[in-house]
């Protein structure tokens, strides 16, 4: 009996193996498949998502750069007005020479006057320091009032610095408009008096100065615009308090 039992063992093992194979055959075909790639629909969805993310990133970077360019220009402009006040209070000297007919000229590297000096450049204390801004321009002039002492930018001989608003390289920020409490203005001269630091905007009504129409402005607003995004920033100046703010 033991011999017969041993001989029948392979048959029982074969029966179990067949049962296992039958059970495996009931597993759905798709569950036994292994994925080897993406379908066309999956690829199209992935590419669309990547395109949307890339576009959003590009626009975000562009807006961020434009915002930085505008803010940099506003800070630069406001800083130069404050610098003019500081130089006036400190009584800073600038080098000045004499040109033909006795006129004075600032001896600075950025002075664009073609007139040649006929005397040596010597340190001089200008009675006023100022800044000339013009609407629809991306540049402005920092000047020393060495000619007529009229609180105004009289000629290129008075220029100390020709400043560009676009220090980051792209000429995309301009002075869109200039306003005082009297209305819009094509240009404005903001100047500070040596030692006293007194600030005046388009000075008028005194000997050697233009007539006031009707009064001398006490405030000025300089609106900057970014040509790429049309976003704006405003620099405001008060002649009464000497305060310079950015909005």
Short mmCIF file of C-alpha atoms in Angstrom, two decimals:
data_model
loop_
_atom_site.label_atom_id
_atom_site.label_comp_id
_atom_site.label_asym_id
_atom_site.label_seq_id
_atom_site.Cartn_x
_atom_site.Cartn_y
_atom_site.Cartn_z
CA UNK A 1 0.00 0.00 0.00
CA UNK A 2 2.79 2.40 0.77
CA UNK A 3 4.31 1.73 -2.66
CA UNK A 4 1.04 2.46 -4.46
CA UNK A 5 0.57 5.63 -2.42
CA UNK A 6 4.01 6.82 -3.39
CA UNK A 7 3.37 6.10 -7.05
CA UNK A 8 0.17 8.17 -7.04
CA UNK A 9 1.90 11.29 -5.57
CA UNK A 10 3.04 12.79 -8.89
CA UNK A 11 -0.54 12.66 -10.17
CA UNK A 12 -1.83 14.67 -7.18
CA UNK A 13 0.99 17.21 -7.69
CA UNK A 14 0.11 17.51 -11.38
CA UNK A 15 -3.55 18.05 -10.46
CA UNK A 16 -2.61 20.93 -8.10
CA UNK A 17 -0.44 22.55 -10.79
CA UNK A 18 -3.28 22.41 -13.32
CA UNK A 19 -5.65 23.97 -10.76
CA UNK A 20 -3.23 26.83 -10.20
CA UNK A 21 -2.90 27.42 -13.95
CA UNK A 22 -6.70 27.48 -14.31
CA UNK A 23 -7.02 30.04 -11.50
CA UNK A 24 -4.34 32.27 -13.06
CA UNK A 25 -6.17 32.13 -16.40
CA UNK A 26 -9.11 33.97 -14.84
CA UNK A 27 -7.00 37.12 -14.10
CA UNK A 28 -8.03 39.84 -16.59
CA UNK A 29 -5.61 40.29 -19.46
CA UNK A 30 -5.12 44.05 -18.87
CA UNK A 31 -4.04 43.36 -15.27
CA UNK A 32 -1.26 41.07 -16.46
CA UNK A 33 0.05 43.56 -19.04
CA UNK A 34 3.13 45.65 -18.31
CA UNK A 35 3.15 49.29 -19.53
CA UNK A 36 5.94 49.98 -21.95
CA UNK A 37 5.13 53.67 -22.94
CA UNK A 38 2.63 56.52 -23.13
CA UNK A 39 -0.42 56.76 -25.31
CA UNK A 40 -0.75 59.62 -27.78
CA UNK A 41 -3.42 61.25 -25.62
CA UNK A 42 -1.18 61.16 -22.55
CA UNK A 43 1.67 62.75 -24.50
CA UNK A 44 -0.60 65.53 -25.79
CA UNK A 45 -1.89 66.29 -22.29
CA UNK A 46 1.66 66.38 -20.89
CA UNK A 47 2.89 68.71 -23.65
CA UNK A 48 -0.09 71.04 -23.11
CA UNK A 49 0.58 71.24 -19.37
CA UNK A 50 4.28 72.00 -19.97
CA UNK A 51 3.39 74.71 -22.49
CA UNK A 52 1.01 76.39 -20.03
CA UNK A 53 3.60 76.30 -17.23
CA UNK A 54 6.35 77.66 -19.52
CA UNK A 55 4.13 80.51 -20.76
CA UNK A 56 3.15 81.48 -17.23
CA UNK A 57 6.80 81.45 -16.15
CA UNK A 58 7.92 83.63 -19.07
CA UNK A 59 5.19 86.21 -18.44
CA UNK A 60 5.93 86.18 -14.73
CA UNK A 61 9.64 86.83 -15.32
CA UNK A 62 8.86 89.59 -17.83
CA UNK A 63 6.49 91.37 -15.43
CA UNK A 64 8.99 90.98 -12.61
CA UNK A 65 11.79 92.53 -14.69
CA UNK A 66 9.54 95.38 -15.86
CA UNK A 67 8.54 96.12 -12.26
CA UNK A 68 12.18 96.18 -11.19
CA UNK A 69 13.11 98.51 -14.08
CA UNK A 70 10.34 100.95 -13.11
CA UNK A 71 11.15 100.88 -9.40
CA UNK A 72 14.87 101.30 -10.11
CA UNK A 73 14.18 104.36 -12.28
CA UNK A 74 11.93 105.90 -9.61
CA UNK A 75 14.49 105.32 -6.86
CA UNK A 76 17.27 106.77 -9.03
CA UNK A 77 15.29 109.92 -9.83
CA UNK A 78 14.21 110.47 -6.22
CA UNK A 79 17.76 109.80 -5.00
CA UNK A 80 19.21 112.44 -7.34
CA UNK A 81 16.79 115.08 -6.04
CA UNK A 82 17.79 114.23 -2.47
CA UNK A 83 21.46 114.31 -3.52
CA UNK A 84 21.00 117.84 -4.87
CA UNK A 85 19.63 118.94 -1.49
CA UNK A 86 22.51 117.24 0.33
CA UNK A 87 25.18 118.80 -1.88
CA UNK A 88 23.63 122.23 -1.42
CA UNK A 89 23.52 121.90 2.37
CA UNK A 90 27.13 120.68 2.42
CA UNK A 91 28.31 123.49 0.12
CA UNK A 92 30.02 120.98 -2.16
CA UNK A 93 32.57 122.37 -4.61
CA UNK A 94 32.60 121.59 -8.32
CA UNK A 95 35.34 122.31 -10.83
CA UNK A 96 34.54 125.27 -13.09
CA UNK A 97 36.42 126.96 -15.91
CA UNK A 98 35.96 130.04 -18.06
CA UNK A 99 35.08 129.81 -21.75
CA UNK A 100 35.04 132.42 -24.50
CA UNK A 101 33.20 135.66 -23.58
CA UNK A 102 33.73 134.98 -19.88
CA UNK A 103 30.94 132.41 -19.43
CA UNK A 104 31.40 129.68 -16.84
CA UNK A 105 31.46 125.98 -17.61
CA UNK A 106 31.33 122.97 -15.31
CA UNK A 107 34.40 120.76 -15.80
CA UNK A 108 32.79 117.35 -15.60
CA UNK A 109 33.30 114.31 -17.81
CA UNK A 110 29.58 114.21 -18.70
CA UNK A 111 29.36 117.87 -19.66
CA UNK A 112 28.36 117.91 -23.34
CA UNK A 113 29.09 121.57 -24.06
CA UNK A 114 31.38 121.88 -27.11
CA UNK A 115 32.88 125.12 -25.78
CA UNK A 116 36.52 124.80 -24.79
CA UNK A 117 37.89 126.14 -21.54
CA UNK A 118 40.25 129.13 -21.80
CA UNK A 119 41.23 128.87 -18.14
CA UNK A 120 42.11 126.08 -15.74
CA UNK A 121 39.34 124.18 -13.97
CA UNK A 122 39.24 125.37 -10.38
CA UNK A 123 37.05 124.29 -7.41
CA UNK A 124 34.04 126.59 -7.05
CA UNK A 125 31.00 126.60 -4.76
CA UNK A 126 27.89 127.02 -6.94
CA UNK A 127 25.14 129.07 -5.30
CA UNK A 128 22.58 126.42 -6.33
CA UNK A 129 22.43 122.78 -7.35
CA UNK A 130 19.52 121.49 -9.38
CA UNK A 131 17.87 118.93 -11.64
CA UNK A 132 16.08 119.57 -14.96
CA UNK A 133 13.35 117.11 -15.94
CA UNK A 134 11.54 117.11 -19.29
CA UNK A 135 8.35 115.26 -20.22
CA UNK A 136 8.55 112.44 -22.77
CA UNK A 137 12.24 111.93 -22.11
CA UNK A 138 14.22 109.03 -20.65
CA UNK A 139 17.07 111.28 -19.49
CA UNK A 140 17.47 114.28 -17.20
CA UNK A 141 20.25 116.70 -16.25
CA UNK A 142 21.85 117.35 -12.88
CA UNK A 143 23.30 120.86 -13.00
CA UNK A 144 25.32 123.38 -11.02
CA UNK A 145 23.94 126.92 -11.33
CA UNK A 146 27.24 128.66 -12.16
CA UNK A 147 26.16 131.02 -14.94
CA UNK A 148 23.22 133.28 -14.14
CA UNK A 149 22.41 132.05 -10.63
CA UNK A 150 18.76 131.86 -11.62
CA UNK A 151 17.79 128.50 -10.04
CA UNK A 152 17.45 127.08 -13.56
CA UNK A 153 19.32 124.98 -16.11
CA UNK A 154 20.45 127.74 -18.46
CA UNK A 155 22.73 125.89 -20.89
CA UNK A 156 24.76 122.71 -21.35
CA UNK A 157 27.67 124.56 -19.75
CA UNK A 158 25.98 123.99 -16.37
CA UNK A 159 25.51 120.22 -16.77
CA UNK A 160 27.26 117.98 -14.25
CA UNK A 161 25.57 114.68 -15.09
CA UNK A 162 23.35 113.55 -17.96
CA UNK A 163 21.41 110.78 -16.28
CA UNK A 164 19.52 107.93 -17.93
CA UNK A 165 16.51 106.41 -16.20
CA UNK A 166 17.33 103.04 -17.73
CA UNK A 167 20.38 101.87 -15.84
CA UNK A 168 19.52 98.20 -16.53
CA UNK A 169 20.16 98.62 -20.24
CA UNK A 170 16.71 98.74 -21.84
CA UNK A 171 15.29 102.17 -22.75
CA UNK A 172 11.82 101.29 -21.55
CA UNK A 173 11.12 103.85 -18.80
CA UNK A 174 10.33 107.48 -19.62
CA UNK A 175 9.10 110.59 -17.87
CA UNK A 176 5.51 110.47 -19.08
CA UNK A 177 4.35 113.80 -17.66
CA UNK A 178 5.16 116.51 -15.14
CA UNK A 179 2.57 118.28 -13.02
CA UNK A 180 2.58 121.00 -10.40
CA UNK A 181 -0.39 122.30 -8.43
CA UNK A 182 -0.74 124.88 -11.23
CA UNK A 183 -1.17 122.22 -13.92
CA UNK A 184 0.91 120.21 -16.40
CA UNK A 185 4.38 121.40 -17.39
CA UNK A 186 6.69 120.45 -20.26
CA UNK A 187 9.70 120.66 -17.96
CA UNK A 188 10.62 121.49 -14.39
CA UNK A 189 13.74 122.81 -12.66
CA UNK A 190 14.11 121.72 -9.04
CA UNK A 191 17.00 123.49 -7.33
CA UNK A 192 18.41 123.84 -3.81
CA UNK A 193 20.27 126.83 -2.41
CA UNK A 194 23.80 126.42 -1.11
CA UNK A 195 24.08 126.05 2.69
CA UNK A 196 20.45 126.94 3.46
CA UNK A 197 19.15 123.96 1.45
CA UNK A 198 16.10 125.96 0.44
CA UNK A 199 14.28 124.10 -2.34
CA UNK A 200 12.46 125.83 -5.20
CA UNK A 201 10.46 124.49 -8.13
CA UNK A 202 10.52 126.58 -11.34
CA UNK A 203 11.71 129.59 -9.35
CA UNK A 204 10.12 132.88 -10.47
CA UNK A 205 9.10 136.38 -9.45
CA UNK A 206 12.51 137.80 -8.48
CA UNK A 207 15.13 139.88 -10.24
CA UNK A 208 16.68 137.83 -13.02
CA UNK A 209 13.90 135.23 -12.87
CA UNK A 210 10.84 134.75 -15.10
CA UNK A 211 7.53 136.22 -14.02
CA UNK A 212 5.30 133.90 -12.01
CA UNK A 213 2.15 132.69 -13.77
CA UNK A 214 0.38 133.19 -11.45
CA UNK A 215 2.53 131.95 -8.54
CA UNK A 216 5.62 129.83 -7.95
CA UNK A 217 4.82 126.10 -7.68
CA UNK A 218 5.29 124.48 -4.30
CA UNK A 219 4.87 120.85 -5.37
CA UNK A 220 5.82 118.77 -8.38
CA UNK A 221 4.78 115.28 -9.49
CA UNK A 222 6.92 113.41 -11.99
CA UNK A 223 5.10 110.45 -13.56
CA UNK A 224 7.24 107.61 -14.88
CA UNK A 225 5.83 105.01 -17.28
CA UNK A 226 7.19 101.65 -18.38
CA UNK A 227 6.74 101.35 -22.14
CA UNK A 228 6.49 97.56 -22.03
CA UNK A 229 3.73 97.21 -19.43
CA UNK A 230 2.31 100.78 -19.19
CA UNK A 231 2.68 100.58 -15.42
CA UNK A 232 3.54 103.85 -13.70
CA UNK A 233 5.30 105.26 -10.65
CA UNK A 234 5.16 108.83 -9.38
CA UNK A 235 7.88 110.83 -7.64
CA UNK A 236 6.51 113.76 -5.63
CA UNK A 237 8.50 116.74 -4.41
CA UNK A 238 7.49 119.39 -1.89
CA UNK A 239 9.36 122.70 -1.92
CA UNK A 240 7.89 123.56 1.49
CA UNK A 241 9.14 120.51 3.41
CA UNK A 242 11.85 119.38 0.99
CA UNK A 243 10.33 115.91 1.12
CA UNK A 244 10.71 113.51 -1.82
CA UNK A 245 8.40 110.47 -1.98
CA UNK A 246 7.67 107.61 -4.41
CA UNK A 247 4.13 106.37 -5.05
#
